[in-house]
């Protein structure tokens, strides 16, 4: 799915993630998936989309179901790798916690370059229930 970097685009991304996981009988992971997709998409908008010479850049979202996990992906036009900055202990910090949230919720996450340009950031969520 492609979305524009806008409030409407983020709302579509959240709905897409929630509806897809519920359709896969994985509603118990929908809240985490929505949060991870939102954080990854936000990072794409803040760090990658400004580099694109377009009025309303687009980013790509992907969801894939595997027996043990769900793979969430966000593709953007930026070539720079995501930077994970562990929390510095400041509870009042306004930004910079997105990948920390992703790291806390995902079994693992990472990124890979896309040819001819851009990257895909991915996160794996377990399909198991929290209980």
mmCIF file of N, CA and C in Angstrom:
data_model
loop_
_atom_site.group_PDB
_atom_site.id
_atom_site.type_symbol
_atom_site.label_atom_id
_atom_site.label_comp_id
_atom_site.label_asym_id
_atom_site.label_seq_id
_atom_site.Cartn_x
_atom_site.Cartn_y
_atom_site.Cartn_z
ATOM 1 N N UNK A 1 0.842 -1.172 0.000
ATOM 2 C CA UNK A 1 0.000 0.000 0.000
ATOM 3 C C UNK A 1 0.887 1.235 0.000
ATOM 4 N N UNK A 2 0.513 2.218 -0.767
ATOM 5 C CA UNK A 2 1.237 3.486 -0.790
ATOM 6 C C UNK A 2 0.377 4.529 -0.100
ATOM 7 N N UNK A 3 1.024 5.356 0.706
ATOM 8 C CA UNK A 3 0.302 6.449 1.359
ATOM 9 C C UNK A 3 1.070 7.747 1.154
ATOM 10 N N UNK A 4 0.333 8.841 1.198
ATOM 11 C CA UNK A 4 0.974 10.149 1.162
ATOM 12 C C UNK A 4 1.416 10.502 2.572
ATOM 13 N N UNK A 5 2.395 11.335 2.657
ATOM 14 C CA UNK A 5 2.916 11.784 3.956
ATOM 15 C C UNK A 5 2.027 12.907 4.466
ATOM 16 N N UNK A 6 0.893 12.504 5.010
ATOM 17 C CA UNK A 6 -0.096 13.464 5.499
ATOM 18 C C UNK A 6 -0.884 12.816 6.635
ATOM 19 N N UNK A 7 -1.677 13.622 7.326
ATOM 20 C CA UNK A 7 -2.524 13.078 8.377
ATOM 21 C C UNK A 7 -3.469 12.021 7.841
ATOM 22 N N UNK A 8 -4.013 12.265 6.663
ATOM 23 C CA UNK A 8 -4.909 11.284 6.035
ATOM 24 C C UNK A 8 -4.149 9.998 5.691
ATOM 25 N N UNK A 9 -2.923 10.147 5.229
ATOM 26 C CA UNK A 9 -2.111 8.977 4.904
ATOM 27 C C UNK A 9 -1.824 8.130 6.133
ATOM 28 N N UNK A 10 -1.518 8.778 7.249
ATOM 29 C CA UNK A 10 -1.263 8.040 8.491
ATOM 30 C C UNK A 10 -2.522 7.339 8.985
ATOM 31 N N UNK A 11 -3.655 7.999 8.862
ATOM 32 C CA UNK A 11 -4.921 7.363 9.269
ATOM 33 C C UNK A 11 -5.180 6.124 8.418
ATOM 34 N N UNK A 12 -4.921 6.210 7.112
ATOM 35 C CA UNK A 12 -5.083 5.044 6.232
ATOM 36 C C UNK A 12 -4.119 3.925 6.621
ATOM 37 N N UNK A 13 -2.899 4.284 6.979
ATOM 38 C CA UNK A 13 -1.899 3.283 7.381
ATOM 39 C C UNK A 13 -2.357 2.552 8.639
ATOM 40 N N UNK A 14 -2.849 3.292 9.623
ATOM 41 C CA UNK A 14 -3.311 2.667 10.859
ATOM 42 C C UNK A 14 -4.505 1.758 10.597
ATOM 43 N N UNK A 15 -5.458 2.226 9.800
ATOM 44 C CA UNK A 15 -6.637 1.404 9.468
ATOM 45 C C UNK A 15 -6.230 0.150 8.705
ATOM 46 N N UNK A 16 -5.335 0.300 7.752
ATOM 47 C CA UNK A 16 -4.843 -0.819 6.959
ATOM 48 C C UNK A 16 -4.215 -1.880 7.859
ATOM 49 N N UNK A 17 -3.350 -1.453 8.776
ATOM 50 C CA UNK A 17 -2.682 -2.404 9.669
ATOM 51 C C UNK A 17 -3.700 -3.109 10.572
ATOM 52 N N UNK A 18 -4.582 -2.342 11.193
ATOM 53 C CA UNK A 18 -5.560 -2.931 12.115
ATOM 54 C C UNK A 18 -6.499 -3.892 11.389
ATOM 55 N N UNK A 19 -7.058 -3.459 10.266
ATOM 56 C CA UNK A 19 -8.008 -4.297 9.522
ATOM 57 C C UNK A 19 -7.339 -5.559 8.988
ATOM 58 N N UNK A 20 -6.106 -5.435 8.513
ATOM 59 C CA UNK A 20 -5.398 -6.604 7.982
ATOM 60 C C UNK A 20 -5.137 -7.624 9.084
ATOM 61 N N UNK A 21 -4.620 -7.176 10.213
ATOM 62 C CA UNK A 21 -4.338 -8.117 11.302
ATOM 63 C C UNK A 21 -5.620 -8.741 11.840
ATOM 64 N N UNK A 22 -6.683 -7.977 11.975
ATOM 65 C CA UNK A 22 -7.953 -8.544 12.431
ATOM 66 C C UNK A 22 -8.474 -9.564 11.422
ATOM 67 N N UNK A 23 -8.305 -9.272 10.134
ATOM 68 C CA UNK A 23 -8.705 -10.210 9.098
ATOM 69 C C UNK A 23 -7.905 -11.506 9.132
ATOM 70 N N UNK A 24 -6.684 -11.445 9.647
ATOM 71 C CA UNK A 24 -5.832 -12.625 9.786
ATOM 72 C C UNK A 24 -6.019 -13.301 11.144
ATOM 73 N N UNK A 25 -7.031 -12.894 11.886
ATOM 74 C CA UNK A 25 -7.279 -13.399 13.254
ATOM 75 C C UNK A 25 -6.109 -13.112 14.186
ATOM 76 N N UNK A 26 -5.469 -11.979 13.979
ATOM 77 C CA UNK A 26 -4.358 -11.542 14.817
ATOM 78 C C UNK A 26 -4.673 -10.200 15.480
ATOM 79 N N UNK A 27 -5.950 -10.010 15.792
ATOM 80 C CA UNK A 27 -6.366 -8.762 16.421
ATOM 81 C C UNK A 27 -5.636 -8.481 17.721
ATOM 82 N N UNK A 28 -5.181 -9.531 18.396
ATOM 83 C CA UNK A 28 -4.446 -9.360 19.652
ATOM 84 C C UNK A 28 -3.096 -8.661 19.434
ATOM 85 N N UNK A 29 -2.617 -8.560 18.202
ATOM 86 C CA UNK A 29 -1.365 -7.862 17.884
ATOM 87 C C UNK A 29 -1.599 -6.553 17.143
ATOM 88 N N UNK A 30 -2.871 -6.212 16.918
ATOM 89 C CA UNK A 30 -3.192 -5.031 16.115
ATOM 90 C C UNK A 30 -2.690 -3.734 16.747
ATOM 91 N N UNK A 31 -2.858 -3.550 18.047
ATOM 92 C CA UNK A 31 -2.403 -2.305 18.677
ATOM 93 C C UNK A 31 -0.897 -2.122 18.505
ATOM 94 N N UNK A 32 -0.132 -3.186 18.735
ATOM 95 C CA UNK A 32 1.322 -3.100 18.566
ATOM 96 C C UNK A 32 1.688 -2.830 17.108
ATOM 97 N N UNK A 33 1.006 -3.499 16.192
ATOM 98 C CA UNK A 33 1.297 -3.303 14.765
ATOM 99 C C UNK A 33 0.998 -1.866 14.341
ATOM 100 N N UNK A 34 -0.107 -1.323 14.807
ATOM 101 C CA UNK A 34 -0.469 0.057 14.477
ATOM 102 C C UNK A 34 0.599 1.012 15.011
ATOM 103 N N UNK A 35 1.048 0.791 16.229
ATOM 104 C CA UNK A 35 2.064 1.658 16.812
ATOM 105 C C UNK A 35 3.384 1.561 16.046
ATOM 106 N N UNK A 36 3.803 0.355 15.698
ATOM 107 C CA UNK A 36 5.054 0.175 14.961
ATOM 108 C C UNK A 36 4.961 0.815 13.575
ATOM 109 N N UNK A 37 3.873 0.556 12.853
ATOM 110 C CA UNK A 37 3.700 1.157 11.520
ATOM 111 C C UNK A 37 3.712 2.676 11.607
ATOM 112 N N UNK A 38 3.044 3.226 12.616
ATOM 113 C CA UNK A 38 2.998 4.677 12.784
ATOM 114 C C UNK A 38 4.390 5.237 13.052
ATOM 115 N N UNK A 39 5.152 4.583 13.920
ATOM 116 C CA UNK A 39 6.501 5.060 14.228
ATOM 117 C C UNK A 39 7.413 4.978 13.004
ATOM 118 N N UNK A 40 7.363 3.867 12.284
ATOM 119 C CA UNK A 40 8.216 3.727 11.097
ATOM 120 C C UNK A 40 7.818 4.728 10.014
ATOM 121 N N UNK A 41 6.516 4.923 9.816
ATOM 122 C CA UNK A 41 6.052 5.895 8.818
ATOM 123 C C UNK A 41 6.436 7.315 9.232
ATOM 124 N N UNK A 42 6.312 7.625 10.511
ATOM 125 C CA UNK A 42 6.711 8.954 10.995
ATOM 126 C C UNK A 42 8.192 9.203 10.741
ATOM 127 N N UNK A 43 9.018 8.192 11.020
ATOM 128 C CA UNK A 43 10.448 8.334 10.750
ATOM 129 C C UNK A 43 10.707 8.579 9.272
ATOM 130 N N UNK A 44 9.981 7.884 8.417
ATOM 131 C CA UNK A 44 10.148 8.073 6.974
ATOM 132 C C UNK A 44 9.806 9.506 6.578
ATOM 133 N N UNK A 45 8.748 10.045 7.143
ATOM 134 C CA UNK A 45 8.331 11.409 6.816
ATOM 135 C C UNK A 45 9.354 12.421 7.311
ATOM 136 N N UNK A 46 9.802 12.266 8.532
ATOM 137 C CA UNK A 46 10.713 13.240 9.133
ATOM 138 C C UNK A 46 12.108 13.170 8.521
ATOM 139 N N UNK A 47 12.612 11.962 8.293
ATOM 140 C CA UNK A 47 14.009 11.822 7.904
ATOM 141 C C UNK A 47 14.253 11.547 6.422
ATOM 142 N N UNK A 48 13.300 10.964 5.717
ATOM 143 C CA UNK A 48 13.543 10.587 4.322
ATOM 144 C C UNK A 48 12.749 11.424 3.331
ATOM 145 N N UNK A 49 11.492 11.681 3.615
ATOM 146 C CA UNK A 49 10.642 12.386 2.658
ATOM 147 C C UNK A 49 11.121 13.792 2.337
ATOM 148 N N UNK A 50 11.700 14.544 3.291
ATOM 149 C CA UNK A 50 12.166 15.888 2.928
ATOM 150 C C UNK A 50 13.233 15.892 1.830
ATOM 151 N N UNK A 51 13.917 14.774 1.633
ATOM 152 C CA UNK A 51 14.959 14.698 0.614
ATOM 153 C C UNK A 51 14.383 14.551 -0.790
ATOM 154 N N UNK A 52 13.078 14.303 -0.893
ATOM 155 C CA UNK A 52 12.441 14.077 -2.183
ATOM 156 C C UNK A 52 11.909 15.397 -2.729
ATOM 157 N N UNK A 53 12.151 15.640 -3.999
ATOM 158 C CA UNK A 53 11.671 16.867 -4.633
ATOM 159 C C UNK A 53 10.230 16.682 -5.091
ATOM 160 N N UNK A 54 9.339 16.528 -4.142
ATOM 161 C CA UNK A 54 7.922 16.343 -4.452
ATOM 162 C C UNK A 54 7.117 17.088 -3.407
ATOM 163 N N UNK A 55 5.981 17.622 -3.820
ATOM 164 C CA UNK A 55 5.145 18.350 -2.868
ATOM 165 C C UNK A 55 4.586 17.421 -1.803
ATOM 166 N N UNK A 56 4.119 16.240 -2.202
ATOM 167 C CA UNK A 56 3.548 15.272 -1.271
ATOM 168 C C UNK A 56 4.187 13.917 -1.538
ATOM 169 N N UNK A 57 5.335 13.655 -0.909
ATOM 170 C CA UNK A 57 6.001 12.372 -1.149
ATOM 171 C C UNK A 57 5.170 11.205 -0.628
ATOM 172 N N UNK A 58 5.419 10.045 -1.201
ATOM 173 C CA UNK A 58 4.720 8.835 -0.786
ATOM 174 C C UNK A 58 5.701 7.864 -0.146
ATOM 175 N N UNK A 59 5.151 7.050 0.745
ATOM 176 C CA UNK A 59 5.910 5.951 1.317
ATOM 177 C C UNK A 59 5.097 4.678 1.125
ATOM 178 N N UNK A 60 5.774 3.556 1.105
ATOM 179 C CA UNK A 60 5.103 2.276 0.899
ATOM 180 C C UNK A 60 5.017 1.493 2.196
ATOM 181 N N UNK A 61 3.883 0.854 2.412
ATOM 182 C CA UNK A 61 3.668 0.012 3.580
ATOM 183 C C UNK A 61 3.477 -1.417 3.125
ATOM 184 N N UNK A 62 3.930 -2.347 3.951
ATOM 185 C CA UNK A 62 3.704 -3.746 3.642
ATOM 186 C C UNK A 62 3.457 -4.542 4.908
ATOM 187 N N UNK A 63 2.608 -5.549 4.792
ATOM 188 C CA UNK A 63 2.345 -6.487 5.879
ATOM 189 C C UNK A 63 2.411 -7.879 5.283
ATOM 190 N N UNK A 64 3.107 -8.781 5.949
ATOM 191 C CA UNK A 64 3.182 -10.166 5.492
ATOM 192 C C UNK A 64 3.034 -11.077 6.698
ATOM 193 N N UNK A 65 2.188 -12.082 6.551
ATOM 194 C CA UNK A 65 1.953 -13.026 7.636
ATOM 195 C C UNK A 65 2.786 -14.284 7.425
ATOM 196 N N UNK A 66 3.476 -14.676 8.470
ATOM 197 C CA UNK A 66 4.245 -15.911 8.510
ATOM 198 C C UNK A 66 3.722 -16.709 9.703
ATOM 199 N N UNK A 67 3.988 -17.989 9.798
ATOM 200 C CA UNK A 67 3.441 -18.769 10.910
ATOM 201 C C UNK A 67 3.793 -18.220 12.302
ATOM 202 N N UNK A 68 5.015 -17.760 12.470
ATOM 203 C CA UNK A 68 5.463 -17.316 13.793
ATOM 204 C C UNK A 68 5.480 -15.810 13.996
ATOM 205 N N UNK A 69 5.391 -15.049 12.900
ATOM 206 C CA UNK A 69 5.461 -13.597 13.033
ATOM 207 C C UNK A 69 4.746 -12.890 11.889
ATOM 208 N N UNK A 70 4.534 -11.604 12.107
ATOM 209 C CA UNK A 70 4.024 -10.698 11.081
ATOM 210 C C UNK A 70 5.152 -9.737 10.762
ATOM 211 N N UNK A 71 5.432 -9.563 9.476
ATOM 212 C CA UNK A 71 6.469 -8.634 9.039
ATOM 213 C C UNK A 71 5.797 -7.332 8.611
ATOM 214 N N UNK A 72 6.221 -6.229 9.206
ATOM 215 C CA UNK A 72 5.731 -4.902 8.868
ATOM 216 C C UNK A 72 6.857 -4.169 8.161
ATOM 217 N N UNK A 73 6.569 -3.540 7.027
ATOM 218 C CA UNK A 73 7.606 -2.810 6.302
ATOM 219 C C UNK A 73 7.138 -1.413 5.939
ATOM 220 N N UNK A 74 8.089 -0.495 5.936
ATOM 221 C CA UNK A 74 7.858 0.864 5.448
ATOM 222 C C UNK A 74 9.015 1.194 4.524
ATOM 223 N N UNK A 75 8.687 1.512 3.282
ATOM 224 C CA UNK A 75 9.704 1.859 2.281
ATOM 225 C C UNK A 75 9.632 3.353 2.009
ATOM 226 N N UNK A 76 10.804 3.974 1.918
ATOM 227 C CA UNK A 76 10.851 5.413 1.673
ATOM 228 C C UNK A 76 11.969 5.728 0.684
ATOM 229 N N UNK A 77 12.001 6.965 0.185
ATOM 230 C CA UNK A 77 12.993 7.318 -0.830
ATOM 231 C C UNK A 77 14.374 7.653 -0.276
ATOM 232 N N UNK A 78 14.533 7.688 1.037
ATOM 233 C CA UNK A 78 15.811 8.078 1.635
ATOM 234 C C UNK A 78 16.831 6.950 1.611
ATOM 235 N N UNK A 79 18.098 7.319 1.475
ATOM 236 C CA UNK A 79 19.176 6.339 1.420
ATOM 237 C C UNK A 79 19.911 6.175 2.754
ATOM 238 N N UNK A 80 19.643 7.051 3.709
ATOM 239 C CA UNK A 80 20.373 6.980 4.971
ATOM 240 C C UNK A 80 19.765 5.924 5.890
ATOM 241 N N UNK A 81 20.633 5.245 6.623
ATOM 242 C CA UNK A 81 20.156 4.199 7.513
ATOM 243 C C UNK A 81 19.464 4.805 8.731
ATOM 244 N N UNK A 82 18.501 4.072 9.294
ATOM 245 C CA UNK A 82 17.853 4.561 10.514
ATOM 246 C C UNK A 82 18.851 4.563 11.668
ATOM 247 N N UNK A 83 18.702 5.519 12.553
ATOM 248 C CA UNK A 83 19.613 5.646 13.686
ATOM 249 C C UNK A 83 18.857 5.330 14.968
ATOM 250 N N UNK A 84 19.299 4.263 15.625
ATOM 251 C CA UNK A 84 18.712 3.873 16.902
ATOM 252 C C UNK A 84 19.491 4.570 18.009
ATOM 253 N N UNK A 85 18.806 5.409 18.757
ATOM 254 C CA UNK A 85 19.439 6.119 19.869
ATOM 255 C C UNK A 85 18.762 5.675 21.157
ATOM 256 N N UNK A 86 19.454 4.864 21.966
ATOM 257 C CA UNK A 86 18.853 4.436 23.228
ATOM 258 C C UNK A 86 18.441 5.638 24.059
ATOM 259 N N UNK A 87 17.386 5.493 24.861
ATOM 260 C CA UNK A 87 16.917 6.628 25.662
ATOM 261 C C UNK A 87 18.026 7.149 26.576
ATOM 262 N N UNK A 88 18.052 8.473 26.706
ATOM 263 C CA UNK A 88 19.086 9.074 27.557
ATOM 264 C C UNK A 88 18.597 9.288 28.985
ATOM 265 N N UNK A 89 17.416 8.789 29.294
ATOM 266 C CA UNK A 89 16.887 8.912 30.648
ATOM 267 C C UNK A 89 16.003 10.122 30.835
ATOM 268 N N UNK A 90 15.894 10.958 29.828
ATOM 269 C CA UNK A 90 15.063 12.147 29.932
ATOM 270 C C UNK A 90 13.622 11.808 29.588
ATOM 271 N N UNK A 91 12.771 11.792 30.582
ATOM 272 C CA UNK A 91 11.352 11.479 30.371
ATOM 273 C C UNK A 91 10.643 12.601 29.630
ATOM 274 N N UNK A 92 11.259 13.776 29.575
ATOM 275 C CA UNK A 92 10.613 14.926 28.943
ATOM 276 C C UNK A 92 11.015 15.105 27.487
ATOM 277 N N UNK A 93 11.838 14.232 26.974
ATOM 278 C CA UNK A 93 12.286 14.309 25.591
ATOM 279 C C UNK A 93 11.084 14.205 24.661
ATOM 280 N N UNK A 94 10.949 15.175 23.720
ATOM 281 C CA UNK A 94 9.786 15.199 22.837
ATOM 282 C C UNK A 94 9.874 14.222 21.693
ATOM 283 N N UNK A 95 11.024 14.018 21.143
ATOM 284 C CA UNK A 95 11.156 13.158 19.972
ATOM 285 C C UNK A 95 12.322 12.207 20.132
ATOM 286 N N UNK A 96 12.534 11.404 19.087
ATOM 287 C CA UNK A 96 13.673 10.515 19.072
ATOM 288 C C UNK A 96 13.458 9.172 19.742
ATOM 289 N N UNK A 97 12.210 8.864 20.090
ATOM 290 C CA UNK A 97 11.952 7.596 20.761
ATOM 291 C C UNK A 97 11.299 6.558 19.854
ATOM 292 N N UNK A 98 11.052 6.894 18.601
ATOM 293 C CA UNK A 98 10.331 6.003 17.698
ATOM 294 C C UNK A 98 10.945 4.625 17.562
ATOM 295 N N UNK A 99 12.229 4.563 17.261
ATOM 296 C CA UNK A 99 12.870 3.261 17.101
ATOM 297 C C UNK A 99 13.029 2.538 18.435
ATOM 298 N N UNK A 100 13.059 3.274 19.536
ATOM 299 C CA UNK A 100 13.071 2.626 20.857
ATOM 300 C C UNK A 100 11.746 1.909 21.090
ATOM 301 N N UNK A 101 10.652 2.519 20.659
ATOM 302 C CA UNK A 101 9.334 1.891 20.769
ATOM 303 C C UNK A 101 9.282 0.658 19.876
ATOM 304 N N UNK A 102 9.757 0.807 18.641
ATOM 305 C CA UNK A 102 9.786 -0.326 17.716
ATOM 306 C C UNK A 102 10.634 -1.456 18.303
ATOM 307 N N UNK A 103 11.791 -1.110 18.841
ATOM 308 C CA UNK A 103 12.690 -2.103 19.416
ATOM 309 C C UNK A 103 12.039 -2.832 20.592
ATOM 310 N N UNK A 104 11.245 -2.120 21.372
ATOM 311 C CA UNK A 104 10.590 -2.728 22.532
ATOM 312 C C UNK A 104 9.458 -3.679 22.129
ATOM 313 N N UNK A 105 8.767 -3.374 21.037
ATOM 314 C CA UNK A 105 7.606 -4.168 20.631
ATOM 315 C C UNK A 105 7.946 -5.307 19.673
ATOM 316 N N UNK A 106 8.992 -5.145 18.891
ATOM 317 C CA UNK A 106 9.314 -6.122 17.845
ATOM 318 C C UNK A 106 10.263 -7.196 18.358
ATOM 319 N N UNK A 107 10.111 -8.399 17.773
ATOM 320 C CA UNK A 107 11.096 -9.461 18.045
ATOM 321 C C UNK A 107 12.454 -9.051 17.509
ATOM 322 N N UNK A 108 12.446 -8.432 16.347
ATOM 323 C CA UNK A 108 13.640 -7.869 15.743
ATOM 324 C C UNK A 108 13.218 -6.865 14.691
ATOM 325 N N UNK A 109 14.118 -5.993 14.314
ATOM 326 C CA UNK A 109 13.864 -5.008 13.272
ATOM 327 C C UNK A 109 15.181 -4.698 12.576
ATOM 328 N N UNK A 110 15.074 -4.108 11.411
ATOM 329 C CA UNK A 110 16.269 -3.753 10.659
ATOM 330 C C UNK A 110 15.886 -2.969 9.415
ATOM 331 N N UNK A 111 16.792 -2.912 8.475
ATOM 332 C CA UNK A 111 16.532 -2.178 7.241
ATOM 333 C C UNK A 111 17.385 -2.762 6.127
ATOM 334 N N UNK A 112 16.957 -2.471 4.904
ATOM 335 C CA UNK A 112 17.728 -2.893 3.738
ATOM 336 C C UNK A 112 17.582 -1.832 2.652
ATOM 337 N N UNK A 113 18.633 -1.635 1.865
ATOM 338 C CA UNK A 113 18.550 -0.661 0.778
ATOM 339 C C UNK A 113 17.638 -1.164 -0.333
ATOM 340 N N UNK A 114 17.043 -0.239 -1.060
ATOM 341 C CA UNK A 114 16.225 -0.553 -2.234
ATOM 342 C C UNK A 114 16.912 0.038 -3.454
ATOM 343 N N UNK A 115 16.887 -0.698 -4.534
ATOM 344 C CA UNK A 115 17.504 -0.202 -5.765
ATOM 345 C C UNK A 115 16.445 0.389 -6.677
ATOM 346 N N UNK A 116 16.667 1.466 -7.335
ATOM 347 C CA UNK A 116 17.939 2.170 -7.445
ATOM 348 C C UNK A 116 18.186 3.151 -6.292
ATOM 349 N N UNK A 117 17.162 3.455 -5.494
ATOM 350 C CA UNK A 117 17.348 4.383 -4.376
ATOM 351 C C UNK A 117 16.295 4.101 -3.315
ATOM 352 N N UNK A 118 16.608 4.495 -2.117
ATOM 353 C CA UNK A 118 15.662 4.345 -1.021
ATOM 354 C C UNK A 118 16.010 3.179 -0.119
ATOM 355 N N UNK A 119 15.114 2.920 0.831
ATOM 356 C CA UNK A 119 15.331 1.835 1.783
ATOM 357 C C UNK A 119 13.992 1.310 2.270
ATOM 358 N N UNK A 120 14.035 0.132 2.877
ATOM 359 C CA UNK A 120 12.876 -0.456 3.545
ATOM 360 C C UNK A 120 13.287 -0.759 4.976
ATOM 361 N N UNK A 121 12.506 -0.251 5.912
ATOM 362 C CA UNK A 121 12.715 -0.551 7.326
ATOM 363 C C UNK A 121 11.643 -1.566 7.696
ATOM 364 N N UNK A 122 12.036 -2.620 8.417
ATOM 365 C CA UNK A 122 11.101 -3.696 8.720
ATOM 366 C C UNK A 122 11.133 -4.034 10.211
ATOM 367 N N UNK A 123 10.039 -4.616 10.657
ATOM 368 C CA UNK A 123 9.940 -5.088 12.035
ATOM 369 C C UNK A 123 9.118 -6.359 12.046
ATOM 370 N N UNK A 124 9.544 -7.318 12.865
ATOM 371 C CA UNK A 124 8.815 -8.581 13.025
ATOM 372 C C UNK A 124 8.108 -8.569 14.380
ATOM 373 N N UNK A 125 6.805 -8.845 14.336
ATOM 374 C CA UNK A 125 6.021 -8.995 15.561
ATOM 375 C C UNK A 125 5.624 -10.461 15.673
ATOM 376 N N UNK A 126 5.749 -11.012 16.839
ATOM 377 C CA UNK A 126 5.322 -12.392 17.065
ATOM 378 C C UNK A 126 3.817 -12.504 16.881
ATOM 379 N N UNK A 127 3.376 -13.662 16.395
ATOM 380 C CA UNK A 127 1.929 -13.891 16.275
ATOM 381 C C UNK A 127 1.347 -14.445 17.568
ATOM 382 N N UNK A 128 2.211 -14.790 18.518
ATOM 383 C CA UNK A 128 1.733 -15.321 19.808
ATOM 384 C C UNK A 128 1.049 -14.236 20.625
ATOM 385 N N UNK A 129 0.145 -14.644 21.469
ATOM 386 C CA UNK A 129 -0.527 -13.730 22.380
ATOM 387 C C UNK A 129 0.428 -13.344 23.494
ATOM 388 N N UNK A 130 0.212 -12.170 24.094
ATOM 389 C CA UNK A 130 1.044 -11.712 25.207
ATOM 390 C C UNK A 130 0.859 -12.549 26.463
ATOM 391 N N UNK A 131 -0.257 -13.242 26.603
ATOM 392 C CA UNK A 131 -0.544 -13.973 27.830
ATOM 393 C C UNK A 131 0.112 -15.317 27.854
#
